[in-house]
């Protein structure tokens, strides 16, 4: 199972906060996440605050975390790295 230090567990959810260099980059990250989410048919909760993204993953229909959450988390980590964004 994928466990990255950037993600923290909060009950049945994993969360990560990402800080992009600017608003356009934050939106580009969200767009890239959307592509991966659609490909996996698994969609994160995303809260956008200027250049800060608060991300949350859980599998609602399973009532908690599944391998799909960790698979999408790994893809999100790659997207964030590609955009040279960091965690807060």
PDB file of N, CA and C in Angstrom:
ATOM      1  N   UNK A   1       0.842  -1.180   0.000  1.00  0.00           N
ATOM      2  CA  UNK A   1       0.000   0.000   0.000  1.00  0.00           C
ATOM      3  C   UNK A   1       0.887   1.243   0.000  1.00  0.00           C
ATOM      4  N   UNK A   2       0.502   2.231  -0.776  1.00  0.00           N
ATOM      5  CA  UNK A   2       1.257   3.472  -0.911  1.00  0.00           C
ATOM      6  C   UNK A   2       1.057   4.343   0.323  1.00  0.00           C
ATOM      7  N   UNK A   3       2.142   4.724   0.947  1.00  0.00           N
ATOM      8  CA  UNK A   3       2.082   5.642   2.092  1.00  0.00           C
ATOM      9  C   UNK A   3       3.134   6.726   1.851  1.00  0.00           C
ATOM     10  N   UNK A   4       2.703   7.905   1.580  1.00  0.00           N
ATOM     11  CA  UNK A   4       3.637   9.005   1.350  1.00  0.00           C
ATOM     12  C   UNK A   4       3.604   9.954   2.537  1.00  0.00           C
ATOM     13  N   UNK A   5       4.750  10.496   2.870  1.00  0.00           N
ATOM     14  CA  UNK A   5       4.839  11.375   4.030  1.00  0.00           C
ATOM     15  C   UNK A   5       4.059  12.678   3.835  1.00  0.00           C
ATOM     16  N   UNK A   6       3.794  13.055   2.580  1.00  0.00           N
ATOM     17  CA  UNK A   6       3.051  14.295   2.319  1.00  0.00           C
ATOM     18  C   UNK A   6       1.570  14.149   2.641  1.00  0.00           C
ATOM     19  N   UNK A   7       1.086  12.938   2.685  1.00  0.00           N
ATOM     20  CA  UNK A   7      -0.317  12.672   2.986  1.00  0.00           C
ATOM     21  C   UNK A   7      -0.441  12.317   4.462  1.00  0.00           C
ATOM     22  N   UNK A   8      -1.490  12.796   5.105  1.00  0.00           N
ATOM     23  CA  UNK A   8      -1.731  12.420   6.498  1.00  0.00           C
ATOM     24  C   UNK A   8      -3.111  11.794   6.595  1.00  0.00           C
ATOM     25  N   UNK A   9      -3.188  10.811   7.431  1.00  0.00           N
ATOM     26  CA  UNK A   9      -4.464  10.131   7.628  1.00  0.00           C
ATOM     27  C   UNK A   9      -5.300  10.898   8.632  1.00  0.00           C
ATOM     28  N   UNK A  10      -6.573  11.040   8.311  1.00  0.00           N
ATOM     29  CA  UNK A  10      -7.540  11.715   9.170  1.00  0.00           C
ATOM     30  C   UNK A  10      -8.796  10.855   9.163  1.00  0.00           C
ATOM     31  N   UNK A  11      -8.854   9.895  10.076  1.00  0.00           N
ATOM     32  CA  UNK A  11      -9.975   8.948  10.090  1.00  0.00           C
ATOM     33  C   UNK A  11      -9.942   8.070   8.858  1.00  0.00           C
ATOM     34  N   UNK A  12     -11.012   8.114   8.068  1.00  0.00           N
ATOM     35  CA  UNK A  12     -11.112   7.314   6.854  1.00  0.00           C
ATOM     36  C   UNK A  12     -10.746   8.107   5.605  1.00  0.00           C
ATOM     37  N   UNK A  13      -9.929   9.135   5.788  1.00  0.00           N
ATOM     38  CA  UNK A  13      -9.529  10.019   4.702  1.00  0.00           C
ATOM     39  C   UNK A  13      -8.027  10.253   4.775  1.00  0.00           C
ATOM     40  N   UNK A  14      -7.392  10.425   3.601  1.00  0.00           N
ATOM     41  CA  UNK A  14      -6.019  10.923   3.582  1.00  0.00           C
ATOM     42  C   UNK A  14      -6.067  12.329   3.002  1.00  0.00           C
ATOM     43  N   UNK A  15      -5.225  13.206   3.541  1.00  0.00           N
ATOM     44  CA  UNK A  15      -5.232  14.624   3.163  1.00  0.00           C
ATOM     45  C   UNK A  15      -3.827  15.113   2.845  1.00  0.00           C
ATOM     46  N   UNK A  16      -3.789  16.059   1.938  1.00  0.00           N
ATOM     47  CA  UNK A  16      -2.526  16.719   1.606  1.00  0.00           C
ATOM     48  C   UNK A  16      -2.831  18.161   1.223  1.00  0.00           C
ATOM     49  N   UNK A  17      -1.964  19.070   1.620  1.00  0.00           N
ATOM     50  CA  UNK A  17      -2.045  20.466   1.213  1.00  0.00           C
ATOM     51  C   UNK A  17      -0.865  20.754   0.296  1.00  0.00           C
ATOM     52  N   UNK A  18      -1.160  21.393  -0.826  1.00  0.00           N
ATOM     53  CA  UNK A  18      -0.145  21.716  -1.827  1.00  0.00           C
ATOM     54  C   UNK A  18      -0.149  23.217  -2.045  1.00  0.00           C
ATOM     55  N   UNK A  19       1.042  23.806  -2.111  1.00  0.00           N
ATOM     56  CA  UNK A  19       1.170  25.228  -2.406  1.00  0.00           C
ATOM     57  C   UNK A  19       1.874  25.373  -3.753  1.00  0.00           C
ATOM     58  N   UNK A  20       1.165  25.961  -4.715  1.00  0.00           N
ATOM     59  CA  UNK A  20       1.710  26.211  -6.049  1.00  0.00           C
ATOM     60  C   UNK A  20       2.376  27.582  -6.073  1.00  0.00           C
ATOM     61  N   UNK A  21       3.162  27.827  -7.108  1.00  0.00           N
ATOM     62  CA  UNK A  21       3.869  29.116  -7.178  1.00  0.00           C
ATOM     63  C   UNK A  21       2.930  30.287  -7.469  1.00  0.00           C
ATOM     64  N   UNK A  22       1.773  30.000  -8.114  1.00  0.00           N
ATOM     65  CA  UNK A  22       0.794  31.041  -8.396  1.00  0.00           C
ATOM     66  C   UNK A  22      -0.560  30.389  -8.670  1.00  0.00           C
ATOM     67  N   UNK A  23      -1.573  31.222  -8.861  1.00  0.00           N
ATOM     68  CA  UNK A  23      -2.932  30.723  -9.049  1.00  0.00           C
ATOM     69  C   UNK A  23      -3.056  29.888 -10.322  1.00  0.00           C
ATOM     70  N   UNK A  24      -2.449  30.342 -11.407  1.00  0.00           N
ATOM     71  CA  UNK A  24      -2.528  29.581 -12.665  1.00  0.00           C
ATOM     72  C   UNK A  24      -1.942  28.185 -12.520  1.00  0.00           C
ATOM     73  N   UNK A  25      -0.848  28.076 -11.813  1.00  0.00           N
ATOM     74  CA  UNK A  25      -0.241  26.761 -11.588  1.00  0.00           C
ATOM     75  C   UNK A  25      -1.158  25.894 -10.730  1.00  0.00           C
ATOM     76  N   UNK A  26      -1.784  26.490  -9.733  1.00  0.00           N
ATOM     77  CA  UNK A  26      -2.720  25.733  -8.892  1.00  0.00           C
ATOM     78  C   UNK A  26      -3.852  25.166  -9.743  1.00  0.00           C
ATOM     79  N   UNK A  27      -4.385  25.968 -10.645  1.00  0.00           N
ATOM     80  CA  UNK A  27      -5.466  25.506 -11.517  1.00  0.00           C
ATOM     81  C   UNK A  27      -4.959  24.442 -12.490  1.00  0.00           C
ATOM     82  N   UNK A  28      -3.749  24.594 -12.985  1.00  0.00           N
ATOM     83  CA  UNK A  28      -3.169  23.577 -13.871  1.00  0.00           C
ATOM     84  C   UNK A  28      -3.033  22.243 -13.133  1.00  0.00           C
ATOM     85  N   UNK A  29      -2.626  22.292 -11.875  1.00  0.00           N
ATOM     86  CA  UNK A  29      -2.526  21.076 -11.061  1.00  0.00           C
ATOM     87  C   UNK A  29      -3.905  20.435 -10.924  1.00  0.00           C
ATOM     88  N   UNK A  30      -4.919  21.246 -10.632  1.00  0.00           N
ATOM     89  CA  UNK A  30      -6.285  20.728 -10.498  1.00  0.00           C
ATOM     90  C   UNK A  30      -6.733  20.086 -11.813  1.00  0.00           C
ATOM     91  N   UNK A  31      -6.448  20.729 -12.932  1.00  0.00           N
ATOM     92  CA  UNK A  31      -6.829  20.157 -14.226  1.00  0.00           C
ATOM     93  C   UNK A  31      -6.148  18.814 -14.468  1.00  0.00           C
ATOM     94  N   UNK A  32      -4.881  18.708 -14.120  1.00  0.00           N
ATOM     95  CA  UNK A  32      -4.163  17.444 -14.284  1.00  0.00           C
ATOM     96  C   UNK A  32      -4.718  16.368 -13.339  1.00  0.00           C
ATOM     97  N   UNK A  33      -5.047  16.769 -12.121  1.00  0.00           N
ATOM     98  CA  UNK A  33      -5.664  15.825 -11.185  1.00  0.00           C
ATOM     99  C   UNK A  33      -7.008  15.352 -11.745  1.00  0.00           C
ATOM    100  N   UNK A  34      -7.775  16.259 -12.330  1.00  0.00           N
ATOM    101  CA  UNK A  34      -9.077  15.903 -12.899  1.00  0.00           C
ATOM    102  C   UNK A  34      -8.929  14.832 -13.974  1.00  0.00           C
ATOM    103  N   UNK A  35      -7.908  14.942 -14.806  1.00  0.00           N
ATOM    104  CA  UNK A  35      -7.676  13.931 -15.849  1.00  0.00           C
ATOM    105  C   UNK A  35      -7.424  12.558 -15.239  1.00  0.00           C
ATOM    106  N   UNK A  36      -6.593  12.513 -14.217  1.00  0.00           N
ATOM    107  CA  UNK A  36      -6.284  11.241 -13.562  1.00  0.00           C
ATOM    108  C   UNK A  36      -7.494  10.707 -12.803  1.00  0.00           C
ATOM    109  N   UNK A  37      -8.237  11.593 -12.180  1.00  0.00           N
ATOM    110  CA  UNK A  37      -9.431  11.185 -11.435  1.00  0.00           C
ATOM    111  C   UNK A  37     -10.461  10.571 -12.380  1.00  0.00           C
ATOM    112  N   UNK A  38     -10.650  11.187 -13.535  1.00  0.00           N
ATOM    113  CA  UNK A  38     -11.577  10.637 -14.517  1.00  0.00           C
ATOM    114  C   UNK A  38     -11.097   9.278 -15.021  1.00  0.00           C
ATOM    115  N   UNK A  39      -9.795   9.158 -15.267  1.00  0.00           N
ATOM    116  CA  UNK A  39      -9.245   7.890 -15.753  1.00  0.00           C
ATOM    117  C   UNK A  39      -9.472   6.761 -14.747  1.00  0.00           C
ATOM    118  N   UNK A  40      -9.395   7.087 -13.463  1.00  0.00           N
ATOM    119  CA  UNK A  40      -9.588   6.087 -12.415  1.00  0.00           C
ATOM    120  C   UNK A  40     -11.042   5.984 -11.953  1.00  0.00           C
ATOM    121  N   UNK A  41     -11.876   6.928 -12.414  1.00  0.00           N
ATOM    122  CA  UNK A  41     -13.252   7.042 -11.926  1.00  0.00           C
ATOM    123  C   UNK A  41     -13.274   7.129 -10.402  1.00  0.00           C
ATOM    124  N   UNK A  42     -12.386   7.978  -9.899  1.00  0.00           N
ATOM    125  CA  UNK A  42     -12.249   8.188  -8.457  1.00  0.00           C
ATOM    126  C   UNK A  42     -11.891   9.659  -8.249  1.00  0.00           C
ATOM    127  N   UNK A  43     -12.719  10.375  -7.525  1.00  0.00           N
ATOM    128  CA  UNK A  43     -12.618  11.830  -7.514  1.00  0.00           C
ATOM    129  C   UNK A  43     -12.330  12.377  -6.116  1.00  0.00           C
ATOM    130  N   UNK A  44     -11.280  13.192  -6.004  1.00  0.00           N
ATOM    131  CA  UNK A  44     -10.920  13.769  -4.707  1.00  0.00           C
ATOM    132  C   UNK A  44     -11.781  14.979  -4.376  1.00  0.00           C
ATOM    133  N   UNK A  45     -11.809  15.320  -3.111  1.00  0.00           N
ATOM    134  CA  UNK A  45     -12.348  16.606  -2.688  1.00  0.00           C
ATOM    135  C   UNK A  45     -11.198  17.599  -2.800  1.00  0.00           C
ATOM    136  N   UNK A  46     -11.449  18.724  -3.464  1.00  0.00           N
ATOM    137  CA  UNK A  46     -10.414  19.736  -3.667  1.00  0.00           C
ATOM    138  C   UNK A  46     -10.959  21.091  -3.241  1.00  0.00           C
ATOM    139  N   UNK A  47     -10.227  21.750  -2.357  1.00  0.00           N
ATOM    140  CA  UNK A  47     -10.555  23.100  -1.915  1.00  0.00           C
ATOM    141  C   UNK A  47      -9.430  24.001  -2.403  1.00  0.00           C
ATOM    142  N   UNK A  48      -9.772  24.993  -3.224  1.00  0.00           N
ATOM    143  CA  UNK A  48      -8.773  25.899  -3.797  1.00  0.00           C
ATOM    144  C   UNK A  48      -8.849  27.231  -3.069  1.00  0.00           C
ATOM    145  N   UNK A  49      -7.712  27.654  -2.522  1.00  0.00           N
ATOM    146  CA  UNK A  49      -7.592  28.958  -1.868  1.00  0.00           C
ATOM    147  C   UNK A  49      -6.370  29.652  -2.464  1.00  0.00           C
ATOM    148  N   UNK A  50      -6.599  30.524  -3.431  1.00  0.00           N
ATOM    149  CA  UNK A  50      -5.559  31.232  -4.164  1.00  0.00           C
ATOM    150  C   UNK A  50      -4.602  30.230  -4.768  1.00  0.00           C
ATOM    151  N   UNK A  51      -3.425  30.032  -4.202  1.00  0.00           N
ATOM    152  CA  UNK A  51      -2.456  29.085  -4.767  1.00  0.00           C
ATOM    153  C   UNK A  51      -2.284  27.853  -3.880  1.00  0.00           C
ATOM    154  N   UNK A  52      -3.167  27.701  -2.887  1.00  0.00           N
ATOM    155  CA  UNK A  52      -3.105  26.573  -1.973  1.00  0.00           C
ATOM    156  C   UNK A  52      -4.258  25.610  -2.264  1.00  0.00           C
ATOM    157  N   UNK A  53      -3.912  24.333  -2.411  1.00  0.00           N
ATOM    158  CA  UNK A  53      -4.901  23.286  -2.660  1.00  0.00           C
ATOM    159  C   UNK A  53      -4.956  22.365  -1.451  1.00  0.00           C
ATOM    160  N   UNK A  54      -6.151  22.143  -0.950  1.00  0.00           N
ATOM    161  CA  UNK A  54      -6.364  21.173   0.121  1.00  0.00           C
ATOM    162  C   UNK A  54      -7.047  19.973  -0.534  1.00  0.00           C
ATOM    163  N   UNK A  55      -6.389  18.827  -0.488  1.00  0.00           N
ATOM    164  CA  UNK A  55      -6.866  17.621  -1.157  1.00  0.00           C
ATOM    165  C   UNK A  55      -7.264  16.572  -0.135  1.00  0.00           C
ATOM    166  N   UNK A  56      -8.354  15.880  -0.404  1.00  0.00           N
ATOM    167  CA  UNK A  56      -8.813  14.807   0.477  1.00  0.00           C
ATOM    168  C   UNK A  56      -9.266  13.634  -0.379  1.00  0.00           C
ATOM    169  N   UNK A  57      -8.851  12.442   0.025  1.00  0.00           N
ATOM    170  CA  UNK A  57      -9.221  11.215  -0.671  1.00  0.00           C
ATOM    171  C   UNK A  57      -9.836  10.216   0.292  1.00  0.00           C
ATOM    172  N   UNK A  58     -10.941   9.636  -0.124  1.00  0.00           N
ATOM    173  CA  UNK A  58     -11.584   8.526   0.573  1.00  0.00           C
ATOM    174  C   UNK A  58     -12.487   7.834  -0.436  1.00  0.00           C
ATOM    175  N   UNK A  59     -12.841   6.610  -0.183  1.00  0.00           N
ATOM    176  CA  UNK A  59     -13.765   5.894  -1.065  1.00  0.00           C
ATOM    177  C   UNK A  59     -15.108   5.840  -0.351  1.00  0.00           C
ATOM    178  N   UNK A  60     -15.964   6.780  -0.696  1.00  0.00           N
ATOM    179  CA  UNK A  60     -17.245   6.938   0.008  1.00  0.00           C
ATOM    180  C   UNK A  60     -18.084   5.666  -0.044  1.00  0.00           C
ATOM    181  N   UNK A  61     -18.179   5.035  -1.218  1.00  0.00           N
ATOM    182  CA  UNK A  61     -19.041   3.857  -1.326  1.00  0.00           C
ATOM    183  C   UNK A  61     -18.484   2.637  -0.603  1.00  0.00           C
ATOM    184  N   UNK A  62     -17.195   2.663  -0.255  1.00  0.00           N
ATOM    185  CA  UNK A  62     -16.595   1.569   0.528  1.00  0.00           C
ATOM    186  C   UNK A  62     -16.546   1.917   2.012  1.00  0.00           C
ATOM    187  N   UNK A  63     -16.882   3.157   2.340  1.00  0.00           N
ATOM    188  CA  UNK A  63     -16.887   3.575   3.738  1.00  0.00           C
ATOM    189  C   UNK A  63     -15.511   3.788   4.330  1.00  0.00           C
ATOM    190  N   UNK A  64     -14.526   4.084   3.505  1.00  0.00           N
ATOM    191  CA  UNK A  64     -13.177   4.325   4.020  1.00  0.00           C
ATOM    192  C   UNK A  64     -12.138   4.287   2.923  1.00  0.00           C
ATOM    193  N   UNK A  65     -10.916   4.078   3.321  1.00  0.00           N
ATOM    194  CA  UNK A  65      -9.795   4.081   2.387  1.00  0.00           C
ATOM    195  C   UNK A  65      -9.664   2.744   1.668  1.00  0.00           C
ATOM    196  N   UNK A  66      -9.320   2.843   0.380  1.00  0.00           N
ATOM    197  CA  UNK A  66      -9.055   1.651  -0.424  1.00  0.00           C
ATOM    198  C   UNK A  66      -7.770   1.873  -1.213  1.00  0.00           C
ATOM    199  N   UNK A  67      -7.342   0.841  -1.907  1.00  0.00           N
ATOM    200  CA  UNK A  67      -6.146   0.959  -2.750  1.00  0.00           C
ATOM    201  C   UNK A  67      -6.297   2.067  -3.786  1.00  0.00           C
ATOM    202  N   UNK A  68      -7.513   2.322  -4.228  1.00  0.00           N
ATOM    203  CA  UNK A  68      -7.757   3.373  -5.207  1.00  0.00           C
ATOM    204  C   UNK A  68      -7.349   4.742  -4.681  1.00  0.00           C
ATOM    205  N   UNK A  69      -7.579   4.984  -3.395  1.00  0.00           N
ATOM    206  CA  UNK A  69      -7.175   6.263  -2.803  1.00  0.00           C
ATOM    207  C   UNK A  69      -5.662   6.433  -2.863  1.00  0.00           C
ATOM    208  N   UNK A  70      -4.953   5.372  -2.547  1.00  0.00           N
ATOM    209  CA  UNK A  70      -3.492   5.441  -2.551  1.00  0.00           C
ATOM    210  C   UNK A  70      -2.932   5.504  -3.970  1.00  0.00           C
ATOM    211  N   UNK A  71      -3.612   4.874  -4.914  1.00  0.00           N
ATOM    212  CA  UNK A  71      -3.194   4.951  -6.316  1.00  0.00           C
ATOM    213  C   UNK A  71      -3.335   6.381  -6.826  1.00  0.00           C
ATOM    214  N   UNK A  72      -4.472   7.018  -6.543  1.00  0.00           N
ATOM    215  CA  UNK A  72      -4.658   8.407  -6.958  1.00  0.00           C
ATOM    216  C   UNK A  72      -3.703   9.327  -6.211  1.00  0.00           C
ATOM    217  N   UNK A  73      -3.443   9.064  -4.944  1.00  0.00           N
ATOM    218  CA  UNK A  73      -2.486   9.880  -4.178  1.00  0.00           C
ATOM    219  C   UNK A  73      -1.116   9.853  -4.848  1.00  0.00           C
ATOM    220  N   UNK A  74      -0.681   8.686  -5.298  1.00  0.00           N
ATOM    221  CA  UNK A  74       0.620   8.580  -5.973  1.00  0.00           C
ATOM    222  C   UNK A  74       0.622   9.382  -7.271  1.00  0.00           C
ATOM    223  N   UNK A  75      -0.476   9.329  -8.004  1.00  0.00           N
ATOM    224  CA  UNK A  75      -0.565  10.109  -9.249  1.00  0.00           C
ATOM    225  C   UNK A  75      -0.572  11.606  -8.954  1.00  0.00           C
ATOM    226  N   UNK A  76      -1.259  12.003  -7.899  1.00  0.00           N
ATOM    227  CA  UNK A  76      -1.270  13.414  -7.506  1.00  0.00           C
ATOM    228  C   UNK A  76       0.134  13.854  -7.116  1.00  0.00           C
ATOM    229  N   UNK A  77       0.857  13.030  -6.393  1.00  0.00           N
ATOM    230  CA  UNK A  77       2.235  13.370  -6.018  1.00  0.00           C
ATOM    231  C   UNK A  77       3.088  13.620  -7.255  1.00  0.00           C
ATOM    232  N   UNK A  78       2.921  12.800  -8.285  1.00  0.00           N
ATOM    233  CA  UNK A  78       3.682  12.974  -9.529  1.00  0.00           C
ATOM    234  C   UNK A  78       3.292  14.280 -10.219  1.00  0.00           C
ATOM    235  N   UNK A  79       2.010  14.594 -10.221  1.00  0.00           N
ATOM    236  CA  UNK A  79       1.538  15.846 -10.824  1.00  0.00           C
ATOM    237  C   UNK A  79       2.132  17.045 -10.095  1.00  0.00           C
ATOM    238  N   UNK A  80       2.084  17.005  -8.773  1.00  0.00           N
ATOM    239  CA  UNK A  80       2.630  18.101  -7.963  1.00  0.00           C
ATOM    240  C   UNK A  80       4.119  18.276  -8.249  1.00  0.00           C
ATOM    241  N   UNK A  81       4.852  17.181  -8.324  1.00  0.00           N
ATOM    242  CA  UNK A  81       6.286  17.244  -8.625  1.00  0.00           C
ATOM    243  C   UNK A  81       6.521  17.836 -10.017  1.00  0.00           C
ATOM    244  N   UNK A  82       5.694  17.439 -10.993  1.00  0.00           N
ATOM    245  CA  UNK A  82       5.844  17.967 -12.357  1.00  0.00           C
ATOM    246  C   UNK A  82       5.655  19.477 -12.401  1.00  0.00           C
ATOM    247  N   UNK A  83       4.801  19.979 -11.529  1.00  0.00           N
ATOM    248  CA  UNK A  83       4.523  21.430 -11.496  1.00  0.00           C
ATOM    249  C   UNK A  83       5.432  22.151 -10.492  1.00  0.00           C
ATOM    250  N   UNK A  84       6.349  21.428  -9.913  1.00  0.00           N
ATOM    251  CA  UNK A  84       7.311  21.988  -8.950  1.00  0.00           C
ATOM    252  C   UNK A  84       6.609  22.730  -7.818  1.00  0.00           C
ATOM    253  N   UNK A  85       5.516  22.144  -7.349  1.00  0.00           N
ATOM    254  CA  UNK A  85       4.800  22.691  -6.200  1.00  0.00           C
ATOM    255  C   UNK A  85       5.242  21.950  -4.955  1.00  0.00           C
ATOM    256  N   UNK A  86       4.912  22.463  -3.808  1.00  0.00           N
ATOM    257  CA  UNK A  86       5.320  21.828  -2.555  1.00  0.00           C
ATOM    258  C   UNK A  86       4.193  21.733  -1.571  1.00  0.00           C
ATOM    259  N   UNK A  87       4.508  21.195  -0.437  1.00  0.00           N
ATOM    260  CA  UNK A  87       3.526  21.069   0.641  1.00  0.00           C
ATOM    261  C   UNK A  87       3.713  22.207   1.623  1.00  0.00           C
ATOM    262  N   UNK A  88       2.638  22.508   2.316  1.00  0.00           N
ATOM    263  CA  UNK A  88       2.762  23.565   3.328  1.00  0.00           C
ATOM    264  C   UNK A  88       2.987  22.955   4.684  1.00  0.00           C
TER     265      UNK A  88
END
